[in-house]
Coordinates of C-alpha atoms and ligand atoms in Angstrom, one line a residue:
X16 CA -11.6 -6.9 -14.4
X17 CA -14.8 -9.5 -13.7
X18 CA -14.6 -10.4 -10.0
X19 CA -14.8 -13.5 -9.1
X20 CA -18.1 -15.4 -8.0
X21 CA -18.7 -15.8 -4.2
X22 CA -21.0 -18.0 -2.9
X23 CA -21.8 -18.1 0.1
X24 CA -21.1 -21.7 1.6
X25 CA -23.2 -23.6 4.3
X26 CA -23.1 -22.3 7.4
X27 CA -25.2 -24.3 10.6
X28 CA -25.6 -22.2 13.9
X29 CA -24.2 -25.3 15.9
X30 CA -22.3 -28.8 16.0
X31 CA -21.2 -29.7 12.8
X32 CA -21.7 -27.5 9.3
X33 CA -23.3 -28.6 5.9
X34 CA -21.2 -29.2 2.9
X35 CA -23.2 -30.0 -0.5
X36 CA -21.9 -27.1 -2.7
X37 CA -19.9 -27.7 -5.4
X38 CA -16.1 -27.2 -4.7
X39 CA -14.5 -24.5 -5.2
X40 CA -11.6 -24.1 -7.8
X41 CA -9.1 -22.5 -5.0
X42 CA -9.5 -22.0 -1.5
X43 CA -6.7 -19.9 0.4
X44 CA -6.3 -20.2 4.0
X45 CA -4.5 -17.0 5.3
X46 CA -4.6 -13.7 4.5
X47 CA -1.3 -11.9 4.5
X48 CA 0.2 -10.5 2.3
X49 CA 1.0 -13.6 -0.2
X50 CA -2.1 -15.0 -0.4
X51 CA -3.7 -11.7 -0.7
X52 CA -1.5 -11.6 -3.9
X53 CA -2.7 -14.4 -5.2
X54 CA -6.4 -13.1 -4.5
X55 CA -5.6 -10.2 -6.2
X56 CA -4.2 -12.3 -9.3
X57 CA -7.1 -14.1 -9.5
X58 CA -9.5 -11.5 -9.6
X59 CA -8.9 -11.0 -13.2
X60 CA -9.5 -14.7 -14.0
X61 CA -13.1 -15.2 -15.5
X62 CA -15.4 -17.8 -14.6
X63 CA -12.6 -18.8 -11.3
X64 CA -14.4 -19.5 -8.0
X65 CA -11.7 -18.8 -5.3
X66 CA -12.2 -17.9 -1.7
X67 CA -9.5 -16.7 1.1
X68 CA -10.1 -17.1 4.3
X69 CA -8.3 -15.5 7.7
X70 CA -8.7 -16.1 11.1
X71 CA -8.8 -12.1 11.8
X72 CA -11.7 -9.7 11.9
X73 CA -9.7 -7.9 9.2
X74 CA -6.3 -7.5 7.4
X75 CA -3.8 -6.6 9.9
X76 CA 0.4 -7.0 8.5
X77 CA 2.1 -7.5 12.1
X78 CA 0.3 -5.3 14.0
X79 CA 2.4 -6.0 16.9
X80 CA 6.0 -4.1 14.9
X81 CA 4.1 -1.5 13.3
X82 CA 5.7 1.2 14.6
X83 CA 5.4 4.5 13.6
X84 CA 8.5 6.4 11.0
X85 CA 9.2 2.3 9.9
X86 CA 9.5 1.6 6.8
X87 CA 9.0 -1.7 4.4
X88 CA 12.9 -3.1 3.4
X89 CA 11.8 -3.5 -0.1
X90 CA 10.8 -1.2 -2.7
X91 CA 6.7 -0.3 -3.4
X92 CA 7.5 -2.5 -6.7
X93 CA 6.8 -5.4 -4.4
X94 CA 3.4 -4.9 -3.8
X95 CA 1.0 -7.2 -4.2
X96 CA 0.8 -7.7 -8.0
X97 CA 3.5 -5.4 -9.5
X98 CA 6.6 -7.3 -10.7
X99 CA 4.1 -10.0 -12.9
X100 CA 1.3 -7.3 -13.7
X101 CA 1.8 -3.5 -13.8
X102 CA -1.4 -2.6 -15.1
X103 CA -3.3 -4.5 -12.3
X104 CA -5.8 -2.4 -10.3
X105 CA -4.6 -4.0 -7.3
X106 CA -1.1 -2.1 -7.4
X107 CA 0.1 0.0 -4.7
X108 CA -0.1 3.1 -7.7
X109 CA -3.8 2.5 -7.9
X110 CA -4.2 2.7 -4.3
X111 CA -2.2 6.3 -4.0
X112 CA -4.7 7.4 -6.9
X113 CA -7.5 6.2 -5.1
X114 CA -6.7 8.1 -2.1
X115 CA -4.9 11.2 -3.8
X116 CA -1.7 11.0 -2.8
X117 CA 0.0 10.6 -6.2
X118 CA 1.2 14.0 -5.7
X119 CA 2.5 13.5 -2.0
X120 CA 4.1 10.2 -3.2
X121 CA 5.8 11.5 -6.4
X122 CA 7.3 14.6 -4.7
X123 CA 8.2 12.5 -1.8
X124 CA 10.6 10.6 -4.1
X125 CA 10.6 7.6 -1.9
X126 CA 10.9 3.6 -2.9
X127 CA 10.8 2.3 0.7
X128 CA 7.0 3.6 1.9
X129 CA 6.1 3.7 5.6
X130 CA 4.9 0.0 7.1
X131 CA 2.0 2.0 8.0
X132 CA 0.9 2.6 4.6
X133 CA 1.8 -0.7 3.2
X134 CA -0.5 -2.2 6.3
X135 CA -3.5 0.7 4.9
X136 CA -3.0 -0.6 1.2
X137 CA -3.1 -4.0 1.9
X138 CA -6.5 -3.9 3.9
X139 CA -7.7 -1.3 0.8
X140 CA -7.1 -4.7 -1.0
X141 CA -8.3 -7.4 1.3
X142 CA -11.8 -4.8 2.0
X143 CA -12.5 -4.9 -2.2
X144 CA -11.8 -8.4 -2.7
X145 CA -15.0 -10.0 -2.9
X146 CA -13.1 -13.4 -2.8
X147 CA -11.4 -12.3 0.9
X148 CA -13.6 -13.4 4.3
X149 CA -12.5 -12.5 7.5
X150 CA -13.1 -13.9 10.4
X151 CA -13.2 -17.5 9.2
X152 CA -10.8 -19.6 11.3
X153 CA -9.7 -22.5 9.6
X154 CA -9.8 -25.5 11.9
X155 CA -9.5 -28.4 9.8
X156 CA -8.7 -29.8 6.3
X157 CA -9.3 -33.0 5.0
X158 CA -9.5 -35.1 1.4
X159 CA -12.6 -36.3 1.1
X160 CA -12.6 -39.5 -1.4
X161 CA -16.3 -39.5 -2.3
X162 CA -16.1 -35.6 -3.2
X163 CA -12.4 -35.8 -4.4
X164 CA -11.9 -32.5 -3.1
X165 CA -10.9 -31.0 -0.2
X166 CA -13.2 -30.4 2.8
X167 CA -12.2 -27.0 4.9
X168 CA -13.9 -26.3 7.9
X169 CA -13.7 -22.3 9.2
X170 CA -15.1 -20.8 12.8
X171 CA -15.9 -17.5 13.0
X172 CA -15.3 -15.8 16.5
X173 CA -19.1 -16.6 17.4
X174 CA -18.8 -20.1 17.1
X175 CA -20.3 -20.6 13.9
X176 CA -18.7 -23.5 12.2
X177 CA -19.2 -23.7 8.5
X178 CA -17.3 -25.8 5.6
X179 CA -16.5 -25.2 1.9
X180 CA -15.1 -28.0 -0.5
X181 CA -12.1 -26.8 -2.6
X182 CA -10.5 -29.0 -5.0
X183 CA -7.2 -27.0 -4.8
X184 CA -6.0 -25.4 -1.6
X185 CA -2.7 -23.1 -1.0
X186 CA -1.4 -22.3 2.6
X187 CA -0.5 -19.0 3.1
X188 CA -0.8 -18.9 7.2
X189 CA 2.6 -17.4 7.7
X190 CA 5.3 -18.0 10.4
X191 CA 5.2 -18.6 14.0
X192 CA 7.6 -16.7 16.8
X193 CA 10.3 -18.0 18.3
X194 CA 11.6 -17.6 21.5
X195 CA 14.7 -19.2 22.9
X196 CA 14.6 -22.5 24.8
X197 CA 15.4 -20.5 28.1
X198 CA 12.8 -17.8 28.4
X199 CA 10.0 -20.1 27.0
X200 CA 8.9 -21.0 30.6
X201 CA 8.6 -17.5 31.2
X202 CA 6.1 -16.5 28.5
X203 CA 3.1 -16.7 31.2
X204 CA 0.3 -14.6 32.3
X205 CA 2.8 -13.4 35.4
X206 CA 5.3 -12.6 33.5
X207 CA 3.0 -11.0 30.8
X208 CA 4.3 -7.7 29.2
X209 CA 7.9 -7.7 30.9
X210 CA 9.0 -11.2 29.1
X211 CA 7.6 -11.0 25.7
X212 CA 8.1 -11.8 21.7
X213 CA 8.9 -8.5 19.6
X214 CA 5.9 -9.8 17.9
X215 CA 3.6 -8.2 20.5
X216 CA 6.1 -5.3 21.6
X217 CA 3.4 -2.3 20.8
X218 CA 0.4 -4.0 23.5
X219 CA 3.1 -3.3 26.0
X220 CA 5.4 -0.6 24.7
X221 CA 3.6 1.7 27.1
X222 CA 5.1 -0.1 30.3
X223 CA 8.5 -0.9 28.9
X224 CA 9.1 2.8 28.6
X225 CA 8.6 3.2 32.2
X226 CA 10.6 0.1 33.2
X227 CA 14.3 0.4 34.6
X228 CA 16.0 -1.4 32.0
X229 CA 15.2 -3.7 29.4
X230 CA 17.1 -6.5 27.5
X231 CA 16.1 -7.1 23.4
X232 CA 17.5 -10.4 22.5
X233 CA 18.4 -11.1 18.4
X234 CA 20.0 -8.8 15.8
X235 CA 17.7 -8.7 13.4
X236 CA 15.4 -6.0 11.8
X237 CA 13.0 -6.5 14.6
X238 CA 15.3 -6.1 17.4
X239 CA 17.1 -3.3 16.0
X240 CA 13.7 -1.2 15.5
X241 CA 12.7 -2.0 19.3
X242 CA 15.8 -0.8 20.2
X243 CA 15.3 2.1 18.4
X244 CA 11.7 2.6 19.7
X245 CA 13.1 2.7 23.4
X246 CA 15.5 4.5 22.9
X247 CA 13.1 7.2 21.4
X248 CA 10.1 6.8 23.2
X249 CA 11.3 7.3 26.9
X250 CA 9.0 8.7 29.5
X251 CA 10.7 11.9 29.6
X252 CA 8.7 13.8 32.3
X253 CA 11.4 16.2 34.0
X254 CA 12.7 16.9 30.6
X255 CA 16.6 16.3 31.5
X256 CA 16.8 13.4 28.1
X257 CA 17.7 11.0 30.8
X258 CA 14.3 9.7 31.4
X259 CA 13.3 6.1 29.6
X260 CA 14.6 2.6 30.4
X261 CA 18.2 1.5 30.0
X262 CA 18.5 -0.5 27.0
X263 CA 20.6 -3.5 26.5
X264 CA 21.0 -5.7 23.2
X265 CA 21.9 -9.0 23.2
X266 CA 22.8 -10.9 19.9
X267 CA 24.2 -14.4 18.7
X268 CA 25.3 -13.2 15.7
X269 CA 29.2 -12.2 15.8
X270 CA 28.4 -8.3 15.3
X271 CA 25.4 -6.2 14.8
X272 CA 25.6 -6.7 10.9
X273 CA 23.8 -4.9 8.4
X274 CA 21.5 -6.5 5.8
X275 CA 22.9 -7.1 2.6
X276 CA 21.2 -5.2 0.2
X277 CA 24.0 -4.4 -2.6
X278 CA 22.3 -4.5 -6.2
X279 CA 23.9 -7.6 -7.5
X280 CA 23.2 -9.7 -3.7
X281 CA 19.6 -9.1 -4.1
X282 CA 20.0 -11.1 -6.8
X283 CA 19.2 -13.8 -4.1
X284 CA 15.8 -13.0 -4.6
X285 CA 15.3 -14.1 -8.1
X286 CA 13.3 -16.7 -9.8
X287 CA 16.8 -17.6 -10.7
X288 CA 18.2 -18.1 -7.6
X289 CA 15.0 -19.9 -6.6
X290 CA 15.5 -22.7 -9.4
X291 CA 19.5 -22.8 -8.7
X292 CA 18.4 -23.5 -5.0
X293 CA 16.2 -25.9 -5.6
X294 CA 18.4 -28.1 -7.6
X295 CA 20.6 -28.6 -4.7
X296 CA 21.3 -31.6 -2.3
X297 CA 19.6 -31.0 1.1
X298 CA 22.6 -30.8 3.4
X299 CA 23.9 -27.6 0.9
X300 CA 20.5 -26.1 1.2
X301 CA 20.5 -26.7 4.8
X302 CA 24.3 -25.0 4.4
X303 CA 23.5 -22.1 2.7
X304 CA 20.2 -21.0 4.5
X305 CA 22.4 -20.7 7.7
X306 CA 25.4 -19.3 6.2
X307 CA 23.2 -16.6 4.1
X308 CA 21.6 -14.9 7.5
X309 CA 22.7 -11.1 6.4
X310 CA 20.4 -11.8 3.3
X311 CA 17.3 -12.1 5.5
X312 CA 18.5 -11.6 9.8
X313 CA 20.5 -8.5 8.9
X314 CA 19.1 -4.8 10.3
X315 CA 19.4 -2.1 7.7
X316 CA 22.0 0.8 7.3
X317 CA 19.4 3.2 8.1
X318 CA 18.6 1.8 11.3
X319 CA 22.3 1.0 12.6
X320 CA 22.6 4.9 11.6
X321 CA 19.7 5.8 13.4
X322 CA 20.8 4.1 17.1
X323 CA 24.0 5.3 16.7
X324 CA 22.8 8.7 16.2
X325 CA 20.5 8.6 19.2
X326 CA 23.4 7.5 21.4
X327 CA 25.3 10.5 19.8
X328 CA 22.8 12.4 21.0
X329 CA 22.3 11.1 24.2
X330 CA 25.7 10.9 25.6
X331 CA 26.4 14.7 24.6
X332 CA 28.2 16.0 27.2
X333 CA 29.6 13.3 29.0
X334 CA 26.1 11.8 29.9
X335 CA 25.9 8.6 30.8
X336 CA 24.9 5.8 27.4
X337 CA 21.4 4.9 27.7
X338 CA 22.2 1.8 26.5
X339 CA 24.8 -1.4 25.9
X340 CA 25.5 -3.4 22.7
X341 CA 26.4 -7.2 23.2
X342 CA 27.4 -8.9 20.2
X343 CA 28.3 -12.5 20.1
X344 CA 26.5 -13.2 23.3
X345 CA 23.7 -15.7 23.5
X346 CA 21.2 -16.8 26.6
X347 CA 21.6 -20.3 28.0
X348 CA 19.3 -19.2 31.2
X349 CA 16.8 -17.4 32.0
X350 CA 14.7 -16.8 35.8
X351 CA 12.9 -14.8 37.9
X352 CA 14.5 -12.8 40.5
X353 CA 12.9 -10.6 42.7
X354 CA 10.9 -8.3 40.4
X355 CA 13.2 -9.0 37.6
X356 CA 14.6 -11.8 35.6
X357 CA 18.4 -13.3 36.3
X358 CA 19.6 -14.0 32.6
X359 CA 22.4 -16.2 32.1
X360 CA 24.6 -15.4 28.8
X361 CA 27.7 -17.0 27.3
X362 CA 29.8 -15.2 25.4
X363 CA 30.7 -16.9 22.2
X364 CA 34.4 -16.4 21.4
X365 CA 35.3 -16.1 24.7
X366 CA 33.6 -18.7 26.1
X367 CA 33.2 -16.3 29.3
X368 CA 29.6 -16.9 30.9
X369 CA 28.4 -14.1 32.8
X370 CA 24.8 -13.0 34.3
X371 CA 22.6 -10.1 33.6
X372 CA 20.1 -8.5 35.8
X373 CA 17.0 -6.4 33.8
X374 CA 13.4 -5.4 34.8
X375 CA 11.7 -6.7 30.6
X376 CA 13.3 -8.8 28.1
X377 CA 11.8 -8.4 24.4
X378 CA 12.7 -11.4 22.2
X379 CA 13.2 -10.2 19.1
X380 CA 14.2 -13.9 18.1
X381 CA 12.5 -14.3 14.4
X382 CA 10.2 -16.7 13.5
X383 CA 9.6 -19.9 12.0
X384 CA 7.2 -21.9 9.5
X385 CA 5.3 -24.6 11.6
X386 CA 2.4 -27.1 10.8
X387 CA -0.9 -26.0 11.3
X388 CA -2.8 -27.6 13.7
X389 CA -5.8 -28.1 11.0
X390 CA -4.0 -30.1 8.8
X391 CA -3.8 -32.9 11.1
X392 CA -6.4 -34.6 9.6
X393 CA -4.8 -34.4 6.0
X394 CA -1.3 -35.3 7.9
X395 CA -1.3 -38.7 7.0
X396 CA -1.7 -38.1 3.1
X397 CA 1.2 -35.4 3.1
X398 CA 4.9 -36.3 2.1
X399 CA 6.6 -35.5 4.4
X400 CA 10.6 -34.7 4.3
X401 CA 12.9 -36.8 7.1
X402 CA 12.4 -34.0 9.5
X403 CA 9.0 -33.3 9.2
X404 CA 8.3 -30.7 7.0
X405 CA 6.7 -30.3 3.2
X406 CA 7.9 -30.9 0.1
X407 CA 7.6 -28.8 -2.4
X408 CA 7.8 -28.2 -6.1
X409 CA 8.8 -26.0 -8.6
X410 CA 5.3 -24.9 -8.8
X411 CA 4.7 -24.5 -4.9
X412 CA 3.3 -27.8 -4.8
X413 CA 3.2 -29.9 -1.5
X414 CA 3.6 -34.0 -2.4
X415 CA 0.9 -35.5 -1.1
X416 CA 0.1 -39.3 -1.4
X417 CA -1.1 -40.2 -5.2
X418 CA -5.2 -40.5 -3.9
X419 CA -5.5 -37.3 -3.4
X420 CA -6.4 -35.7 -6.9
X421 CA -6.7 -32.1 -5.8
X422 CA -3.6 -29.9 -5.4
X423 CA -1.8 -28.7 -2.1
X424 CA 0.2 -25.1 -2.1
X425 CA 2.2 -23.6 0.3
X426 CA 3.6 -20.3 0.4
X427 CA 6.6 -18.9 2.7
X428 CA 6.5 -22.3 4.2
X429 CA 9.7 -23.7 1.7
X430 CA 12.7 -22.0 2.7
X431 CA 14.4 -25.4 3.1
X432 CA 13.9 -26.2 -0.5
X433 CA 12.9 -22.5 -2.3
X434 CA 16.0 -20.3 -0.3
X435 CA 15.8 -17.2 1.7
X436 CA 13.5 -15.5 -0.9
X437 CA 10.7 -17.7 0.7
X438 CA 9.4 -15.1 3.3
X439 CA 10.9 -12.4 1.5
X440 CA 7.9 -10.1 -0.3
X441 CA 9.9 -9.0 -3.2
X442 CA 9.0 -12.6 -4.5
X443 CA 5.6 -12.8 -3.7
X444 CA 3.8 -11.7 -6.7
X445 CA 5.9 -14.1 -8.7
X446 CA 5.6 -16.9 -6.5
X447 CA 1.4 -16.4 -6.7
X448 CA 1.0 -16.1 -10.6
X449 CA 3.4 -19.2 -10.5
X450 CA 0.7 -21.1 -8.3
X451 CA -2.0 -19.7 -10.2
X452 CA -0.8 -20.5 -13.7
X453 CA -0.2 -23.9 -11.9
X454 CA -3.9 -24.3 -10.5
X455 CA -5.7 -23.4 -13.7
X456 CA -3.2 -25.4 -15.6
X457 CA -2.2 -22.6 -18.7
X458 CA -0.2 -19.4 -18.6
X459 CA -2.1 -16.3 -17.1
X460 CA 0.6 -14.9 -16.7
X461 CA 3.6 -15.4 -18.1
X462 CA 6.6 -15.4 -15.2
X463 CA 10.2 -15.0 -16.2
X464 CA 12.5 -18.0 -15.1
X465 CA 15.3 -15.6 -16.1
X466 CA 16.0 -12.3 -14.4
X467 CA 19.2 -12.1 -13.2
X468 CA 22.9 -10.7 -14.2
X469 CA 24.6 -14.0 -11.7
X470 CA 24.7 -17.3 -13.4
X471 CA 24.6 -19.1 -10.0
X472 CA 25.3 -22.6 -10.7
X473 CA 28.3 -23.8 -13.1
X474 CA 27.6 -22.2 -17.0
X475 CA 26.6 -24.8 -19.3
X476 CA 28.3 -25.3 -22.4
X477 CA 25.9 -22.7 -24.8
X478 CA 26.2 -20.3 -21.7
X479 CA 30.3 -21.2 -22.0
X480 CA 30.1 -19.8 -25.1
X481 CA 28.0 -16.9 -24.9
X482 CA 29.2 -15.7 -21.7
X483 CA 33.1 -16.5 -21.6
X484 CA 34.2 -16.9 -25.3
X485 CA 35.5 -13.5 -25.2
X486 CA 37.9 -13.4 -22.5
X487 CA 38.9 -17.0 -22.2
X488 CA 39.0 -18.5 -26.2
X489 CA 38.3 -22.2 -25.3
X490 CA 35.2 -20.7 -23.7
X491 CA 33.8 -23.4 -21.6
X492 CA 34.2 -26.6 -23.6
X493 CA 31.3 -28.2 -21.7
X494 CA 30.4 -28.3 -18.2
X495 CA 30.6 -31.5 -16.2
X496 CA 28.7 -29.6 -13.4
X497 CA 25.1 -32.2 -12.6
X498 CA 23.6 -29.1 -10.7
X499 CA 23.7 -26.3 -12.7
X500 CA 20.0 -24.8 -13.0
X501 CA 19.2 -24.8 -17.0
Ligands
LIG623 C1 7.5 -7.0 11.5 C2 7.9 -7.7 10.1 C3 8.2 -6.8 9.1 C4 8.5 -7.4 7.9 N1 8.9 -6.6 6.8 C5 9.2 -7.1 5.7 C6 9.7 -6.3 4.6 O1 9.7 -5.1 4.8 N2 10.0 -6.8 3.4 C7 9.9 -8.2 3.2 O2 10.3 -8.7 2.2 N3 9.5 -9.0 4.2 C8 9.2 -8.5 5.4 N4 8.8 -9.4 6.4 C9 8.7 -10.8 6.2 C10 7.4 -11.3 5.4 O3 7.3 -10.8 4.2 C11 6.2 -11.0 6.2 O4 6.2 -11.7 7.4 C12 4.8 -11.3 5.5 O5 3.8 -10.8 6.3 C13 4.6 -12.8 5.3 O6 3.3 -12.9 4.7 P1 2.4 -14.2 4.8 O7 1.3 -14.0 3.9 O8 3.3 -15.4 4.7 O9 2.0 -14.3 6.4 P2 1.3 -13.3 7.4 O10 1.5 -11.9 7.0 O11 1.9 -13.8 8.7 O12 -0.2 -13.7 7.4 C14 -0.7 -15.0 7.7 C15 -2.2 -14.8 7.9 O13 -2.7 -16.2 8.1 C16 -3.7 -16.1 9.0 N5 -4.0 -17.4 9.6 C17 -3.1 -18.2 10.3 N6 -3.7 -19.4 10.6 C18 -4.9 -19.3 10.1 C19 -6.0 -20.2 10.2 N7 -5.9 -21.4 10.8 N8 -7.2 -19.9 9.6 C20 -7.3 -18.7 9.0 N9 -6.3 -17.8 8.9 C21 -5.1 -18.1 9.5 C22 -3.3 -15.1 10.0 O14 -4.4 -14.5 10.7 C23 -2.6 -14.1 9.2 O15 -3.4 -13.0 8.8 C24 8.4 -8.8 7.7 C25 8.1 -9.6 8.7 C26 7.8 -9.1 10.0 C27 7.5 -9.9 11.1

């Protein structure tokens, strides 16, 4: 593996930085966990000047949820370069063998590895990357004509502004939380650490523990595992098991539904699916996002079986539940009251509105792709759909106005034309060799198109025949379907 070259770009104490080195070939802004695939990917590429850059002072996967006996909801295989290159030293393999734990992980006979570890490998990447800088805030993009590349201008925490020229640039800043229209005027300094976004539930796990009660909002993954956490983690001093806050959980969704995760439904996260997606109209994409939710809003078995079996526990006895379980039930109000917060909730199917009284609310309400702030200056020149947001290509490409030569690339920012696989990591090495073979314009490495056991669209006439010949004998005597994927 030759690593990649990395200059050092201009850098100017104050005011505005320097920019006469030659562009780069890539330049990633964000370092999670997909552009950090693509790093990796690249760093087998001779003669390739990339360079990521993240706002952090190092890699950190949602520091805020990384709770302790949590585990990642897709096997190691997704790490970051294992479904398009097994014999990459950036696989989650090489990092057990680098830290000799083959033997602990092979006896342990486990696909789903803690969060915690997936965090440690993933900075054990970032920290040998020589193309990864921390610490570089990006704070503005532009295409500049003379250079025909694009100019990006990072901050580090001190103030330092510096710019690099890239003549190909992919977005991987990740998603933003959400919190419902309601409690948003509560997310303020007085309310800090009793109304909050699951997002930053561990800086104040400490002082929910001791609160009376506390309302989680969303049925997702997220809220599920903070429900959990309560539950478990309860300032037990007298020792009775009756210590800890009351937990209630709120959720939209018509029941606390687990994530679908049967063999053939992950099928959802194929390149297949992605290309059968993507040749829809819009208002069936919009459709099937929403209608999919257990595919990516679900909570898994595991942790549906663990709160139940901590209220088994817990109510041994005859005690008293620690907690309450509110399907269908949404918030259309929320205030402060006293030393608490008056929440006003609808039921659904009922219709019946009712109020709730609690101490904390955690909104465990998901999160959304937004538009950076730094890409206002490049706004002008980008494509943008009817409601604002990018559009993209088959190869992760965002359309940008014909003068800009150099290339735009998003990733997890194109649910609305990609599907649900768009956030999801079991996708993410795919989705980088695909933007990689796309930026140096040949076949690194070569990505399957076709994975799958589901034909998802209509079967063409040669699949007719293949496929159906045998139990039907016409077979299908040609498709009149216009979407079907191939
Ligand atoms: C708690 C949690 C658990 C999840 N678990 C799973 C799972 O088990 N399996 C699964 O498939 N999916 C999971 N997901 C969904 C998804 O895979 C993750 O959210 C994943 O981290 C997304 O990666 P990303 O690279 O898009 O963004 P992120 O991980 O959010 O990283 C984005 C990075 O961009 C940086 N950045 C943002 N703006 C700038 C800027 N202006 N300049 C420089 N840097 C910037 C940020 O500092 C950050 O480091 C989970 C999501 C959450 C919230």
């Amino acid at each position: 593996m030759t690593p990649p070259s990395t200059s050092p770009d201009e850098r100017s104490p104050h005011g505005l930085p320097a920019d006469d080195q030659a562009p780069y070939d890539l330049v990633g802004v964000g370092i999670g966990p997909f552009n950090l695939s693509l790093a990796a990917l690249c760093s087998g590429v001779p003669d390739l000047r990339v360079l990521f850059l993240d706002a952090r002072s190092r890699f950190s996967w949602h520091p805020g949820l990384l709770l302790e006996g949590t585990v990642l909801q897709v096997p190691f295989l997704a790490d970051l370069v294992t479904m398009v290159d097994p014999t990459s030293p950036w696989s989650y393999l090489n990092y057990l063998r680098h830290h000799d734990r083959m033997f602990p992980f092979f006896f342990s006979e486990r696909f789903h590895i803690p969060r915690r570890e997936y965090d440690h490998y993933c900075r054990w990447a970032a920290e040998r990357l020589p193309s990864c800088r921390f610490d570089a805030e990006v704070t503005s993009l532009e295409w500049d004509e003379t250079a025909r590349a694009f100019a990006v201008t990072h901050r580090s925490a001190d103030g330092t502004l510096s710019r690099v020229r890239a003549r190909q640039v992919v977005l991987g800043v990740g998603t933003a939380p959400v919190v419902p229209g309601p409690l948003r005027p509560l997310l303020t300094e007085t309310h800090a650490g009793r109304v909050l976004h699951s997002a930053d539930y561990l800086a104040h796990r400490a002082g929910l523990a001791t609160a009376r009660d506390v309302t989680v909002i969303g049925a997702g993954q997220s809220g599920a595992e903070v429900v959990l956490d309560l539950l478990r983690h309860r300032d037990d001093a007298d020792g009775s098991g009756e210590g800890g806050p009351y937990v209630r959980w709120l959720a939209r969704t018509p029941a606390f539904a687990p994530m679908e995760y049967s063999k053939i439904g992950l099928e959802h996260f194929t390149p297949d699916y992605v290309r059968y997606f993507r040749g829809l109209g819009e208002a069936e994409r919009e459709r099937l996002v929403r209608e999919q939710w257990q595919l990516y809003k679900g909570v898994s078995q595991e942790t549906l079986g663990d709160i139940h079996d901590e209220l088994y526990e817990r109510t041994v006895g005859g005690a008293a539940s620690p907690a309450a379980l509110h399907p269908g039930v949404e918030v259309v109000a929320a205030s402060a009251e006293g030393d608490g917060y008056l929440l006003t909730c609808r039921h659904r199917q009922q219709g019946t509105v009712f109020e709730v009284r609690t101490s904390a609310v955690v909104a465990a309400t998901g999160y959304t792709a937004s538009r950076p702030a730094f890409l206002e200056p490049l706004a002008d020149l980008v494509d943008w759909d009817d409601r604002g947001r990018y559009q993209v290509d088959g190869e992760y490409r965002v359309a940008l106005d014909p003068r800009v030569s150099g290339s735009l690339y998003v990733q997890n920012a194109e649910t609305h034309t990609h599907g649900v696989g768009a956030p999801d990591l079991t996708l993410g090495a795919w989705r980088a060799a695909t933007i990689l073979n796309a930026a140096v314009g040949r076949t690194v490495f070569d990505v399957p198109s076709q994975v799958a056991w589901t034909t998802f669209g209509a079967p063409d006439a040669r699949d007719g025949e293949r496929a159906w010949s045998a139990g039907s004998p016409g077979g299908v005597l040609g498709s009149t379907a216009t979407g079907s994927p191939r």
